[in-house]
mmCIF file of C-alpha atoms and ligand atoms in Angstrom:
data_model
loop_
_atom_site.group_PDB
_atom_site.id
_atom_site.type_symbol
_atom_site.label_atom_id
_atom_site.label_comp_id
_atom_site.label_asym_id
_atom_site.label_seq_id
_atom_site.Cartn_x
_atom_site.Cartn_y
_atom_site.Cartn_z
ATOM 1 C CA UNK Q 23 121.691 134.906 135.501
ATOM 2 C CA UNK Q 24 120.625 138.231 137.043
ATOM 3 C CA UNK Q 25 119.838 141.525 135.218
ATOM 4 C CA UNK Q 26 121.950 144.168 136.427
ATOM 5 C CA UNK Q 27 119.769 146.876 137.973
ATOM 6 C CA UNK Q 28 120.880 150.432 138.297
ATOM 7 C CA UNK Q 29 123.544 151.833 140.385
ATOM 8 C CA UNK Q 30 122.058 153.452 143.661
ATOM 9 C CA UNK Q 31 122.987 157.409 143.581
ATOM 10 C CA UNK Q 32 122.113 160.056 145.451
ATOM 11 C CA UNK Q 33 123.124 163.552 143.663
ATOM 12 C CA UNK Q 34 124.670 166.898 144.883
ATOM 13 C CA UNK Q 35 121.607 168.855 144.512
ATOM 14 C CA UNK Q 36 119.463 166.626 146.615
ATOM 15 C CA UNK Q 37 121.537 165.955 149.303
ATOM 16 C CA UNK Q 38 121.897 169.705 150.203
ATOM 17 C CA UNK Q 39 118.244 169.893 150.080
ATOM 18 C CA UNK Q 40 117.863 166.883 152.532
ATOM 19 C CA UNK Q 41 120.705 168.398 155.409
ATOM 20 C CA UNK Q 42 118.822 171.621 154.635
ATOM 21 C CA UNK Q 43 115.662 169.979 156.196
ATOM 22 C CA UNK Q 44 117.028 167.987 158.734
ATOM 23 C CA UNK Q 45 118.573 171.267 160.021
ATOM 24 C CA UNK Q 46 115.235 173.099 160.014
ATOM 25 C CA UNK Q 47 113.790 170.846 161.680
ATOM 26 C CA UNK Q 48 116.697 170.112 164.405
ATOM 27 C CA UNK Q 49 116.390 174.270 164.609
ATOM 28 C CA UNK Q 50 112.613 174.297 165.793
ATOM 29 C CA UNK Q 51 113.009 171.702 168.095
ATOM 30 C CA UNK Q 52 116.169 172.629 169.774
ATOM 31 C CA UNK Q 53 114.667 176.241 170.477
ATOM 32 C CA UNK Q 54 116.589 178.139 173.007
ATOM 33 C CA UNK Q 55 118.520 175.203 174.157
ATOM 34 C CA UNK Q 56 121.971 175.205 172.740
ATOM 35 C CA UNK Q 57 122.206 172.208 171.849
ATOM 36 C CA UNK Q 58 125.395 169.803 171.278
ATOM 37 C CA UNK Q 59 126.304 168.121 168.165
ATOM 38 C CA UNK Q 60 128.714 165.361 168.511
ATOM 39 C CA UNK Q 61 130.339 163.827 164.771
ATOM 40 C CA UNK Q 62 131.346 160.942 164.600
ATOM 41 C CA UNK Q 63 134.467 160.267 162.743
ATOM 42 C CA UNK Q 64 135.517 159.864 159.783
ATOM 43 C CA UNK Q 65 132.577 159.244 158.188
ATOM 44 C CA UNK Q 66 130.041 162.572 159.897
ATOM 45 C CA UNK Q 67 132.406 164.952 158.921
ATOM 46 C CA UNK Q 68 130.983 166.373 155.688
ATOM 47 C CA UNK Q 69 127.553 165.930 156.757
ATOM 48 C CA UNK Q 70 127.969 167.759 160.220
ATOM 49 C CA UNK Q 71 129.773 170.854 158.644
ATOM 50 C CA UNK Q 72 126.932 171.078 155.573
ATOM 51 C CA UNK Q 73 124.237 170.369 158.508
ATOM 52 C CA UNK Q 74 125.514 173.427 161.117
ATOM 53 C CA UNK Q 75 125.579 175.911 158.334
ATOM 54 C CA UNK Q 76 122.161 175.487 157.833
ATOM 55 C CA UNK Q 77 121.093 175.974 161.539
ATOM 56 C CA UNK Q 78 121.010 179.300 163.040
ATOM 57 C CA UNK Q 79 121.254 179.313 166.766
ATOM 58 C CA UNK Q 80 123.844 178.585 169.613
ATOM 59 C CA UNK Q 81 124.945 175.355 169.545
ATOM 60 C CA UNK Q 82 128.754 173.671 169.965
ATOM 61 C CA UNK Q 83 130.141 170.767 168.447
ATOM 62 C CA UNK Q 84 132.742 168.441 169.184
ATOM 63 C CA UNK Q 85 134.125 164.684 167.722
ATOM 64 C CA UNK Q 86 134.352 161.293 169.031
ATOM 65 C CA UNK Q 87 136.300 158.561 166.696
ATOM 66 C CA UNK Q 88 135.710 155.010 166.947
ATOM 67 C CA UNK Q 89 136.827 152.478 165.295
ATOM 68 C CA UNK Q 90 134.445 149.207 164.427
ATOM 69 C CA UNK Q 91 136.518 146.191 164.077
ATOM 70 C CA UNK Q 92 135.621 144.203 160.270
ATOM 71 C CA UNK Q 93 136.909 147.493 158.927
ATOM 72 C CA UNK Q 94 135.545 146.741 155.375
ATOM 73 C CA UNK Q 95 132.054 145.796 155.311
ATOM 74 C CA UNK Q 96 130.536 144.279 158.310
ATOM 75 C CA UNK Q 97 130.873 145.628 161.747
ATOM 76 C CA UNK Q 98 131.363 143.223 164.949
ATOM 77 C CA UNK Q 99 129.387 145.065 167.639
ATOM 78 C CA UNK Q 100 133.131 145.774 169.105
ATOM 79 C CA UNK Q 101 133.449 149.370 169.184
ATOM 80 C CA UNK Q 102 137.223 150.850 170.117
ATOM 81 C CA UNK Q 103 137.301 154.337 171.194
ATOM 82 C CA UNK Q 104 140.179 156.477 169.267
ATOM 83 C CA UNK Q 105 139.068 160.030 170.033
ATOM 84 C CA UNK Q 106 136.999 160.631 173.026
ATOM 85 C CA UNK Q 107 134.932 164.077 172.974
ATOM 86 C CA UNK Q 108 136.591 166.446 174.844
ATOM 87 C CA UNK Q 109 133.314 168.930 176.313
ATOM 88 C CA UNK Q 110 131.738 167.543 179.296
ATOM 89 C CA UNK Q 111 127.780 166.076 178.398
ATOM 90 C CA UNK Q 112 126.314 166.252 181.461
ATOM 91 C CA UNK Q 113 123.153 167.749 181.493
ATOM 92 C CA UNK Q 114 123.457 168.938 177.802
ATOM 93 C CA UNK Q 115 120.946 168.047 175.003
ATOM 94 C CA UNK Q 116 123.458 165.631 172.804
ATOM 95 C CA UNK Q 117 122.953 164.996 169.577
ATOM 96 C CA UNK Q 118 125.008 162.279 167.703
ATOM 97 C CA UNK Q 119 125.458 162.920 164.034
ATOM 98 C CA UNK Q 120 126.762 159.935 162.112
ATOM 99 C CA UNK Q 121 126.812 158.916 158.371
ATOM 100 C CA UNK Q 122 125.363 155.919 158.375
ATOM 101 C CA UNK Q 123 123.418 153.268 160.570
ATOM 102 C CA UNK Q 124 123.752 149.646 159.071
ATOM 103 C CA UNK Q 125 123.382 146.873 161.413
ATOM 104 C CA UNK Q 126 123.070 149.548 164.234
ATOM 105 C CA UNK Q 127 125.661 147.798 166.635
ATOM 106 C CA UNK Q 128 128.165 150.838 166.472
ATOM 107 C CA UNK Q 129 125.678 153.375 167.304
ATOM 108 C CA UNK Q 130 124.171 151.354 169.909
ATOM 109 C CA UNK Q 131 127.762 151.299 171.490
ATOM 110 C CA UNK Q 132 128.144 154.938 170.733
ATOM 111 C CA UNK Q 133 124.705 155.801 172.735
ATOM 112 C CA UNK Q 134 124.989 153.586 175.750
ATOM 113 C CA UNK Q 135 128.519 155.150 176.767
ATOM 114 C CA UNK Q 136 126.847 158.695 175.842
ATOM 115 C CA UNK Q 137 124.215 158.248 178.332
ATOM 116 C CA UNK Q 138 126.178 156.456 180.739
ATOM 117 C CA UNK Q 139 127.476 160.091 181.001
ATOM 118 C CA UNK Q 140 123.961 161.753 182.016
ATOM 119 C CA UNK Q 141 123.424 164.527 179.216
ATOM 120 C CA UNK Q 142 119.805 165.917 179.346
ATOM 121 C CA UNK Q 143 118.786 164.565 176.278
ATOM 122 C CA UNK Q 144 120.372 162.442 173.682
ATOM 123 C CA UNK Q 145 119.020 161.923 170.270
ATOM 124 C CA UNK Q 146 120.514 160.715 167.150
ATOM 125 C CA UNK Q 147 120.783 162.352 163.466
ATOM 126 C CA UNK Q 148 121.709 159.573 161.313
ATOM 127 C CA UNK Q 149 122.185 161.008 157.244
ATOM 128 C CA UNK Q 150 121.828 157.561 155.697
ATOM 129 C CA UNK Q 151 119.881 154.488 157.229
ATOM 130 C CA UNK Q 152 120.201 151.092 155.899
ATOM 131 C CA UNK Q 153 116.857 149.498 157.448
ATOM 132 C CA UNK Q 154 116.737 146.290 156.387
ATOM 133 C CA UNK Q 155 120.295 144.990 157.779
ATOM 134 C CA UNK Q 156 119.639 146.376 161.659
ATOM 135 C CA UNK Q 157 120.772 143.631 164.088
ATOM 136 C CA UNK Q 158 120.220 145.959 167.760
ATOM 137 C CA UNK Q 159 116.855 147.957 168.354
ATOM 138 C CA UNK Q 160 118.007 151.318 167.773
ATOM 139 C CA UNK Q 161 116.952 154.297 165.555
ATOM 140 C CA UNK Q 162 117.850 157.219 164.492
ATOM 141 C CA UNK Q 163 115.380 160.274 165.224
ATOM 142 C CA UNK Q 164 116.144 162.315 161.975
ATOM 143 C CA UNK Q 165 117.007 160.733 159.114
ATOM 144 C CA UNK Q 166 118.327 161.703 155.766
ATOM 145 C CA UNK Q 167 117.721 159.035 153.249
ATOM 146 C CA UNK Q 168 116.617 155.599 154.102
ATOM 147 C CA UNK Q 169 118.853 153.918 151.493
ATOM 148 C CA UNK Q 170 118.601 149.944 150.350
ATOM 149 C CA UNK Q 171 121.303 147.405 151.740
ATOM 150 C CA UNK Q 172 123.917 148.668 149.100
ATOM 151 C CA UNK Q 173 127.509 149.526 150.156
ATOM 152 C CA UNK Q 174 127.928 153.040 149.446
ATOM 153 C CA UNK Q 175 130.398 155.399 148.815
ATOM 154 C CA UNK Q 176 130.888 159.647 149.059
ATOM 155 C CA UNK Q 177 129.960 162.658 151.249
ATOM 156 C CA UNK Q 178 132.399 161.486 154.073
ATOM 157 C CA UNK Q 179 131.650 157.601 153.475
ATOM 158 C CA UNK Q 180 134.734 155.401 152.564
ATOM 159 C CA UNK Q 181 135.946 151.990 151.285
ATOM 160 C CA UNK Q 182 139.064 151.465 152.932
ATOM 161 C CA UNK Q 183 139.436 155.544 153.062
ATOM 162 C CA UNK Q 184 138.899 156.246 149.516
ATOM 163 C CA UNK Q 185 136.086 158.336 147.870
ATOM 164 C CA UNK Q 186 135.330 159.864 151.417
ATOM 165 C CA UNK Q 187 135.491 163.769 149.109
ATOM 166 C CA UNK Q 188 132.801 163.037 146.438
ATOM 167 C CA UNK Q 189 130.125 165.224 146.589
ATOM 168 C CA UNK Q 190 127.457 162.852 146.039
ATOM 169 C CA UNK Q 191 126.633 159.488 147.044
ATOM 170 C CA UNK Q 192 127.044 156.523 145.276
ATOM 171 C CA UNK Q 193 127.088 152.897 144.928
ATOM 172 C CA UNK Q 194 130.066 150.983 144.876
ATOM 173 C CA UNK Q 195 130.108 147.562 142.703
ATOM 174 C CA UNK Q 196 133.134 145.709 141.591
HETATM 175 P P1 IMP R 218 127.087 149.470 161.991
HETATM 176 O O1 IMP R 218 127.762 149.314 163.301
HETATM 177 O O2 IMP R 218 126.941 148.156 161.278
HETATM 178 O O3 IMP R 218 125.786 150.212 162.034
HETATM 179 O O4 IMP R 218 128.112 150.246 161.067
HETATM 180 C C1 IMP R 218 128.135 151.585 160.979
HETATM 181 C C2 IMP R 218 129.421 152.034 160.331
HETATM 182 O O5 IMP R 218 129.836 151.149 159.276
HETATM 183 C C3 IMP R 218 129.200 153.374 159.681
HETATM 184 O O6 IMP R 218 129.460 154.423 160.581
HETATM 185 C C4 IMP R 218 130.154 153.329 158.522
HETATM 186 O O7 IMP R 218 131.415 153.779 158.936
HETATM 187 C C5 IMP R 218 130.248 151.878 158.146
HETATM 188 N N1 IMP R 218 129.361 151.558 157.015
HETATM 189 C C6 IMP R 218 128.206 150.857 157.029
HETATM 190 N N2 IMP R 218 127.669 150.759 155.801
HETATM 191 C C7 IMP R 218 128.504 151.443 154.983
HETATM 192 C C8 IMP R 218 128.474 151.732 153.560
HETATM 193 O O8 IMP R 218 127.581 151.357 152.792
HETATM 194 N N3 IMP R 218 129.507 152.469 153.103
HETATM 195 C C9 IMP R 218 130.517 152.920 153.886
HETATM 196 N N4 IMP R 218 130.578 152.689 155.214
HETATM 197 C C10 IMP R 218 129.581 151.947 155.749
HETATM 198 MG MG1 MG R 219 131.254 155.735 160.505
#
């Protein structure tokens, strides 16, 4: 029999502190460029709102809502587009801001029809990063938390669309 360890959690406090980094550092290299953040729904939303608070220049942002089929843990690789975004990306410095990157396949979706669209730039701010269950070569260029393969819940994430308004992270166990 296994030992129990402790439930992964990442508080209030330290979360702000994180998106308040990530933002500073998103500020200094988007200098003068006005750049634009793209959420992806549900799961960005909370993180993208905290995030642009922080960050003090022109920028716009807009939403794009997939859906990955194996809606409850595991995602296929098959990505279904609910929401497209609705400003034009075309020579625009992107940014995708998403909650969470597990086996990567959704993101790696998300990215190829981005730049199949010819912004500028396109880089990826990813709040959580599950490492060790990637299954496509993609990463995200600012991360929040690298986080063990736990499924988590809070700060936008969901199991089947519940918990999504805690203001911390946490793991979920049954
Ligand atoms: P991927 O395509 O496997 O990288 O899946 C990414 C998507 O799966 C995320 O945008 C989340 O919506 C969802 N997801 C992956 N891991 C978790 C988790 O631990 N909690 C909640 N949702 C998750
Ligand atoms: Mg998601």
């Amino acid at each position: 029999m296994q030992e129990e360890g402790s439930l992964f959690l990442i508080e209030e406090e330290r979360i702000k502190k994180r998106v308040l980094e990530l933002a500073l550092e998103i500020e200094k290299d988007y200098k003068g460029k006005k750049p634009l953040f793209i959420g992806i729904l549900k799961g960005a939303f909370i993180f993208l709102a905290d995030l642009v608070r922080f960050i003090d220049m022109d920028l716009e942002i807009d939403f794009l809502a997939v859906s990955s089929y194996g809606k409850f843990t595991e995602s296929t690789g098959e990505v279904e587009i609910l929401k497209d975004i609705q400003i034009p990306i075309k020579d625009r410095h992107v940014i995708i801001v998403e909650d969470i990157v597990d086996t990567g396949l959704t993101l790696k979706y998300i990215k190829d029809l981005l730049l199949s669209r010819g912004p500028k730039s396109l880089k990826i701010c990813a709040l959580l990063d599950k490492k060790e269950r990637r299954k496509v070569d993609i990463d995200a260029d600012y991360v929040g938390f690298t986080v063990p393969d736990r499924f988590l819940v809070g700060y936008g994430l969901d199991m089947a669309e519940k918990y999504r308004n805690l203001p911390y992270i946490k793991e979920l166990r049954d």
